[in-house]
Coordinates of C-alpha atoms and ligand atoms in Angstrom, one line a residue:
M1 CA -0.1 0.1 0.2
S2 CA 1.6 3.3 -1.0
D3 CA 2.1 6.4 0.9
A4 CA -0.9 8.7 1.1
Q5 CA -1.0 11.8 -0.5
P6 CA 0.0 14.5 2.1
L7 CA -2.8 17.5 3.1
D8 CA -1.9 20.7 1.7
E9 CA -1.5 23.7 3.9
A10 CA -4.5 25.2 1.8
A11 CA -6.5 22.4 2.6
V12 CA -5.7 22.7 6.4
E13 CA -6.3 26.6 6.1
A14 CA -9.8 26.0 5.0
M15 CA -10.8 23.8 8.0
V16 CA -9.3 26.0 10.2
S17 CA -11.4 29.3 8.7
E18 CA -14.3 27.1 8.4
A19 CA -14.0 26.7 12.2
L20 CA -13.2 30.1 13.4
A21 CA -16.3 31.0 11.1
A22 CA -18.6 29.1 13.1
I23 CA -17.1 30.1 16.3
A24 CA -17.4 33.8 15.7
V25 CA -21.2 33.2 14.9
A26 CA -21.9 31.3 17.8
D27 CA -23.3 33.7 20.6
T28 CA -24.6 31.5 23.2
V29 CA -22.7 28.9 25.3
A30 CA -25.1 26.2 24.1
D31 CA -24.2 27.2 20.6
L32 CA -20.7 26.9 21.6
R33 CA -20.8 23.7 23.0
S34 CA -22.3 22.2 19.3
V35 CA -19.4 24.4 17.3
R36 CA -16.9 22.7 19.9
L37 CA -18.2 19.5 19.2
A38 CA -18.2 19.8 15.3
H39 CA -14.6 21.0 15.0
T40 CA -12.7 19.5 17.7
G41 CA -15.0 16.4 18.4
E42 CA -14.1 13.0 17.0
K43 CA -15.6 13.4 13.7
A44 CA -14.1 17.0 12.8
P45 CA -12.6 17.2 9.8
L46 CA -9.3 18.3 11.5
A47 CA -9.7 15.2 13.8
L48 CA -10.4 13.3 10.7
A49 CA -7.2 14.4 9.0
N50 CA -5.2 13.9 12.3
R51 CA -5.9 10.3 12.0
E52 CA -4.8 9.9 8.5
I53 CA -1.1 10.8 9.5
G54 CA -0.1 7.4 10.7
R55 CA -0.3 6.8 6.8
L56 CA 1.8 9.3 5.6
S57 CA 5.6 8.6 4.9
P58 CA 8.2 9.7 8.0
A59 CA 8.7 13.0 6.5
D60 CA 5.1 14.0 5.5
R61 CA 4.3 12.8 8.5
K62 CA 6.2 15.6 10.3
V63 CA 5.3 18.4 8.2
V64 CA 1.4 17.4 8.3
G65 CA 1.5 16.7 11.9
Q66 CA 3.0 20.2 12.7
L67 CA 0.5 21.8 10.2
L68 CA -2.2 20.2 11.9
G69 CA -1.1 20.7 15.6
Q70 CA -0.9 24.5 14.7
A71 CA -4.3 24.4 13.1
R72 CA -6.0 22.7 16.5
A73 CA -4.2 24.8 18.6
R74 CA -5.3 28.1 16.9
V75 CA -9.2 26.6 16.9
N76 CA -8.8 25.7 20.8
E77 CA -7.4 29.1 21.2
A78 CA -10.6 30.9 19.4
L79 CA -13.3 28.5 21.1
A80 CA -11.4 29.5 24.8
A81 CA -11.7 33.2 23.9
R82 CA -15.3 33.0 22.4
Q83 CA -16.6 30.9 25.3
E84 CA -15.2 33.3 27.7
A85 CA -17.0 36.4 25.9
V86 CA -19.9 34.6 25.5
A87 CA -20.4 33.5 29.1
A88 CA -19.4 36.9 30.3
A89 CA -22.1 38.1 27.8
E90 CA -24.9 35.8 29.3
T91 CA -24.0 36.5 32.7
A92 CA -24.2 40.3 31.9
Q93 CA -27.8 39.8 30.5
A94 CA -29.0 37.5 33.3
L95 CA -28.0 40.3 35.7
V96 CA -29.9 42.9 34.0
A97 CA -32.9 40.2 33.4
E98 CA -33.1 39.1 36.9
R99 CA -32.4 42.3 38.6
I100 CA -34.3 43.0 41.9
D101 CA -35.2 46.4 43.1
V102 CA -34.4 45.8 46.8
T103 CA -35.6 49.4 47.3
L104 CA -39.3 49.1 46.0
P105 CA -41.9 49.3 48.9
V106 CA -43.4 45.8 50.0
E107 CA -46.6 45.1 50.9
L108 CA -46.1 44.0 55.0
S109 CA -48.6 41.4 56.0
P110 CA -49.9 42.5 59.8
V111 CA -48.2 40.7 62.6
G112 CA -50.4 39.9 65.3
A113 CA -49.7 40.6 69.2
V114 CA -49.7 38.6 72.0
H115 CA -52.5 39.6 74.2
P116 CA -51.7 41.3 77.4
I117 CA -53.2 38.6 79.7
T118 CA -51.3 35.9 77.8
G119 CA -48.1 38.6 78.2
L120 CA -48.8 38.9 82.2
M121 CA -49.2 34.9 82.6
D122 CA -46.0 34.1 80.7
R123 CA -44.1 36.9 83.0
L124 CA -45.8 36.1 86.6
E125 CA -44.9 32.1 85.5
D126 CA -41.3 33.3 85.0
V127 CA -41.0 35.4 88.2
F128 CA -42.0 32.3 90.0
V129 CA -40.3 29.4 88.0
A130 CA -37.0 31.7 88.9
M131 CA -37.6 30.9 92.4
G132 CA -37.8 27.4 91.8
W133 CA -41.6 26.7 92.0
E134 CA -43.5 24.9 89.5
V135 CA -46.4 25.7 87.0
A136 CA -49.7 23.9 88.0
E137 CA -52.6 23.1 85.7
G138 CA -55.9 21.9 86.2
P139 CA -59.4 21.5 83.9
E140 CA -61.7 24.4 83.5
L141 CA -64.8 21.8 83.9
E142 CA -63.9 21.0 87.5
A143 CA -66.1 18.9 90.2
E144 CA -67.8 20.3 92.5
W145 CA -66.2 18.5 95.5
L146 CA -62.6 20.2 94.3
N147 CA -64.0 23.6 93.6
F148 CA -66.0 23.7 96.9
D149 CA -65.7 20.9 99.5
A150 CA -62.5 20.1 99.7
L151 CA -61.8 23.8 100.0
N152 CA -63.9 23.7 103.2
F153 CA -67.0 25.3 101.6
R154 CA -69.8 23.1 103.6
P155 CA -72.6 22.3 101.2
D156 CA -75.0 25.2 103.1
H157 CA -72.1 27.4 102.9
P158 CA -73.0 30.9 101.6
A159 CA -70.0 31.2 100.2
R160 CA -71.1 28.4 97.6
L161 CA -73.8 31.2 96.5
M162 CA -71.6 34.3 96.8
Q163 CA -69.7 33.0 93.7
D164 CA -72.2 33.1 91.1
T165 CA -71.3 29.3 90.1
L166 CA -72.2 27.8 86.7
F167 CA -73.5 24.3 87.1
V168 CA -73.2 22.1 84.2
S169 CA -76.1 19.7 83.7
P170 CA -77.1 17.1 84.6
V171 CA -76.6 18.4 88.1
E172 CA -76.1 14.9 89.7
K173 CA -72.9 14.7 88.0
H174 CA -71.7 18.0 90.4
L175 CA -69.8 19.5 87.7
L176 CA -69.2 23.0 87.3
M177 CA -67.3 25.6 85.5
R178 CA -64.6 26.3 88.1
T179 CA -65.3 29.7 89.8
H180 CA -61.7 30.4 91.0
T181 CA -58.1 28.5 90.2
S182 CA -58.2 27.2 93.7
P183 CA -59.1 23.6 93.0
V184 CA -55.6 23.4 91.4
Q185 CA -54.3 23.6 95.1
I186 CA -56.3 20.5 95.9
R187 CA -55.0 18.7 92.7
A188 CA -51.6 19.8 93.6
M189 CA -51.9 18.7 97.2
L190 CA -53.6 14.7 96.0
Q191 CA -51.0 14.5 93.1
R192 CA -47.6 15.9 94.0
E193 CA -45.1 15.1 96.5
L194 CA -44.1 17.4 99.7
P195 CA -42.7 20.0 99.7
I196 CA -45.1 22.1 97.1
Y197 CA -44.4 25.3 95.2
V198 CA -46.5 25.7 92.8
V199 CA -48.8 28.7 90.5
C200 CA -51.7 28.2 88.5
P201 CA -52.9 30.4 85.9
G202 CA -55.8 30.0 84.2
K203 CA -59.3 31.3 83.0
V204 CA -62.4 31.1 85.7
Y205 CA -66.1 31.6 85.0
R206 CA -68.8 32.9 86.9
A207 CA -72.5 33.9 86.1
D208 CA -71.5 37.8 85.9
E209 CA -72.8 40.7 83.8
Y210 CA -70.8 41.3 80.7
D211 CA -69.8 45.1 81.4
A212 CA -66.6 47.5 81.9
T213 CA -65.9 45.9 85.2
H214 CA -67.1 42.0 84.8
L215 CA -66.3 39.3 82.7
P216 CA -68.3 36.0 83.0
V217 CA -64.7 34.7 81.9
F218 CA -61.7 35.7 83.5
H219 CA -58.1 34.9 84.9
Q220 CA -56.9 34.3 88.0
L221 CA -53.0 33.3 89.3
E222 CA -53.2 30.9 92.3
G223 CA -50.1 30.2 94.5
L224 CA -49.4 27.4 96.9
V225 CA -46.8 26.5 99.0
V226 CA -46.7 23.6 101.6
D227 CA -43.6 23.1 103.4
K228 CA -42.4 22.8 107.2
G229 CA -42.4 25.9 109.3
I230 CA -44.5 28.1 106.7
S231 CA -45.7 31.2 108.1
M232 CA -47.7 34.3 106.8
A233 CA -43.9 36.3 106.8
H234 CA -43.2 33.8 103.8
L235 CA -46.4 34.9 102.4
K236 CA -45.8 38.3 102.5
G237 CA -42.4 38.1 101.3
T238 CA -43.5 36.2 98.3
L239 CA -46.2 39.0 97.5
D240 CA -43.9 41.6 97.7
H241 CA -41.5 40.2 95.3
M242 CA -44.1 39.6 93.2
A243 CA -45.4 43.0 93.1
R244 CA -42.0 44.3 92.6
S245 CA -41.4 42.1 89.6
V246 CA -44.8 43.1 88.1
F247 CA -44.7 46.8 88.7
G248 CA -41.1 47.8 89.5
E249 CA -39.3 48.3 92.7
G250 CA -40.4 50.2 95.6
M251 CA -43.9 48.1 95.0
E252 CA -45.3 46.8 98.2
T253 CA -48.6 45.0 99.2
R254 CA -50.6 45.3 102.4
L255 CA -52.7 42.5 104.1
R256 CA -56.2 43.4 105.5
P257 CA -57.9 40.8 107.6
H258 CA -60.6 38.9 105.8
Y259 CA -62.2 35.8 105.5
F260 CA -61.9 32.6 103.1
P261 CA -63.0 29.1 104.0
F262 CA -59.9 27.8 103.1
T263 CA -57.4 29.6 104.9
E264 CA -57.3 30.8 108.3
P265 CA -56.1 33.4 109.0
S266 CA -57.3 35.2 105.9
A267 CA -56.7 38.4 104.2
E268 CA -57.1 40.6 101.2
I269 CA -54.0 41.9 99.5
D270 CA -53.9 45.2 98.6
L271 CA -51.3 46.5 96.2
K272 CA -49.5 49.9 96.9
C273 CA -51.0 52.2 93.9
F274 CA -48.4 52.4 91.4
V275 CA -49.3 55.4 89.9
C276 CA -49.4 57.9 93.1
K277 CA -47.1 55.6 95.5
G278 CA -49.5 56.9 98.1
A279 CA -48.8 60.2 97.6
S280 CA -52.5 60.9 96.9
V281 CA -53.6 60.1 100.5
G282 CA -55.1 63.0 102.1
N283 CA -53.6 65.4 99.4
P284 CA -56.6 66.7 97.8
D285 CA -54.3 69.1 95.5
A286 CA -53.2 65.9 93.7
P287 CA -56.0 63.3 93.4
C288 CA -55.2 59.7 92.0
R289 CA -57.8 58.2 89.7
T290 CA -56.4 54.7 90.0
C291 CA -56.6 54.2 93.5
R292 CA -59.3 57.0 94.4
S293 CA -56.8 58.5 96.4
E294 CA -56.7 55.7 98.5
G295 CA -53.1 55.0 98.2
W296 CA -53.8 51.1 97.8
I297 CA -55.5 48.8 95.0
E298 CA -57.3 45.8 96.1
W299 CA -55.5 42.9 94.6
G300 CA -56.6 39.3 95.6
G301 CA -57.0 37.0 98.4
C302 CA -54.4 35.3 100.6
G303 CA -53.8 33.3 104.1
V304 CA -52.5 30.5 105.6
V305 CA -53.8 27.2 104.5
N306 CA -56.7 26.0 106.4
P307 CA -55.5 22.9 108.2
R308 CA -58.8 21.0 107.1
V309 CA -58.1 21.9 104.1
L310 CA -54.6 20.2 104.5
Q311 CA -56.3 17.2 106.1
A312 CA -58.7 16.7 103.3
C313 CA -55.6 16.0 101.3
G314 CA -54.1 13.7 103.9
I315 CA -51.1 16.2 104.6
D316 CA -50.0 15.9 108.3
T317 CA -50.8 19.1 109.6
D318 CA -48.2 18.4 112.7
V319 CA -45.6 18.7 110.3
Y320 CA -46.7 20.8 107.2
S321 CA -48.2 24.1 107.0
G322 CA -48.9 26.4 103.9
F323 CA -49.9 29.6 102.4
A324 CA -51.9 30.4 99.5
F325 CA -53.0 33.5 97.5
G326 CA -55.2 34.2 94.4
M327 CA -55.8 37.3 92.4
G328 CA -57.6 38.6 89.1
I329 CA -55.0 38.6 86.1
D330 CA -57.4 40.7 84.2
R331 CA -57.7 43.2 86.9
T332 CA -53.9 43.6 87.4
V333 CA -53.2 44.2 83.7
M334 CA -56.3 47.0 83.6
F335 CA -54.8 48.9 86.6
R336 CA -50.9 48.4 85.6
N337 CA -51.6 49.6 81.8
S338 CA -54.8 52.1 83.0
A339 CA -57.1 50.0 81.0
T340 CA -60.5 51.2 81.7
D341 CA -63.1 48.5 79.9
L342 CA -62.7 44.9 80.6
R343 CA -64.5 44.2 77.2
D344 CA -61.6 45.5 75.4
F345 CA -59.8 42.4 76.6
V346 CA -62.3 40.1 74.6
E347 CA -62.9 41.8 71.7
G348 CA -60.1 40.6 69.8
D349 CA -58.5 44.1 68.3
V350 CA -54.7 43.7 67.9
R351 CA -54.4 47.4 68.3
F352 CA -55.7 47.0 72.2
S353 CA -53.0 44.4 72.7
R354 CA -50.1 46.2 71.0
S355 CA -51.3 49.6 73.5
M356 CA -50.8 47.6 76.3
K357 CA -47.0 48.4 76.9
G358 CA -44.6 46.1 78.6
M359 CA -47.5 43.4 78.4
A360 CA -47.5 42.5 74.7
R361 CA -44.6 41.5 73.0
Ligands
DAH1 N1 -60.2 31.7 95.3 C1 -60.6 33.4 95.8 C2 -61.3 34.0 95.1 O1 -61.5 33.5 93.8 C3 -59.1 34.0 96.0 C4 -58.1 33.3 96.9 C5 -58.1 34.1 98.1 C6 -57.2 32.3 96.7 C7 -57.3 33.3 99.2 C8 -56.3 32.0 97.6 C9 -56.5 32.4 98.7 O2 -55.5 31.2 97.5 O3 -55.6 31.7 99.7 O4 -61.7 34.8 95.2

C-alpha cells in the first residue's frame, strides 16, 4: 500500500477558517458547545485528518503533523476566547434580566400581638419559676368537690352562692365551670410530693354580667406553698417580690384581715397604688384616679392554708403548713396599664394588645 497523499496547507487552512467562522457566530454557551463538538470532536475534519497521519511517509508525517497541530491549537484558542466572551455576555444579560430592586416598597402583612393577659401570665410564671416553683394546671370543667368541698366550703355555706357558679347539667354529676383557680391547690396536694411550691394561672367562670368591670370568663393566678415551718411572713415576702417584679421597685403589698373558708387566718391583698405610690392620700391637690386617692388597690386574697384543707388532702398538719394566694390577672393588667374597660380584653382588636405596653410582645 502506497503512502497517502499528504494534506496541503490550503486544505488545512480551509478547515481552520470554517471552524473560526462558526466560532465567531456562536453567541450562546449552548451554540458554542455544538460548534466545539463539530470542529474539535472525533468526527471533526481536523480530527479525521489527524487520524490519517499514521499512513503518511515519515517526512510528510512531520510536516503535516506540525501543520495540523498548529491548526488545532488555533481552533482551541479561538474556542476558549469565544467561550469567555459568550459566558460573560450571558452573565451580564442575566444580571439585567433578573435584577431586583430591593428598594421597592413591599406590602407588609400585618403581624399579631401577644394578648396582654397571656403576656402577664407568662411573666408571672417566669417570676415564680425563677424561684424554683412549678406551674400547675387543672381543668376548667371541674368537680364541685374540688372547687368547693375540699376547700372547706360546707354544702350549705353561703360562700358557695356568693360566687355565681355555673353548674353543668345534669346536676347529679356535680360538675361546674371552676369559679376560681383554688381547686388546682387541691389537685396539687393530692398529686404532688411534698414540699409543694406551685403557681397556677388560668381561666375561671362566673355567671356575671358582661360590662366594663365584669367578664363572665376571666383569669386568676393561684399560688400554693406547703412545706415545714411555713408562716404568714413567707407569704408577705412572696407577694412583695411578685409586686415588685410586675410593677417595679418600691412596690409593696398590704394585708387586710378577711375571711376565706380555705385559709385561716385569711387576708385581702392590697397593692400600693403604682401611679401615686400613696402620695394622693390626704392630698386633695393631687388626687389619684387609679386608687381613688386611697393609696392602695385591692389585688386578691390570701392566707395560711386551713388545716382542714391540708387534712382533706391527707397531709400531716403536725409537720406541714402552707400559704396560698389568688388574684385576678385581668384586673392586674387593667390597673398596671390603665385600661378602663374589661370588654376590650375580649374583643380581639390587635391595637388594644399593642397598646398594652410591656405586656404584649
Ligand atoms: N379563690 C379566691 C377567689 O376567687 C381567691 C383566693 C383567696 C385564693 C385566698 C387563695 C386564697 O388561694 O388563699 O376569690
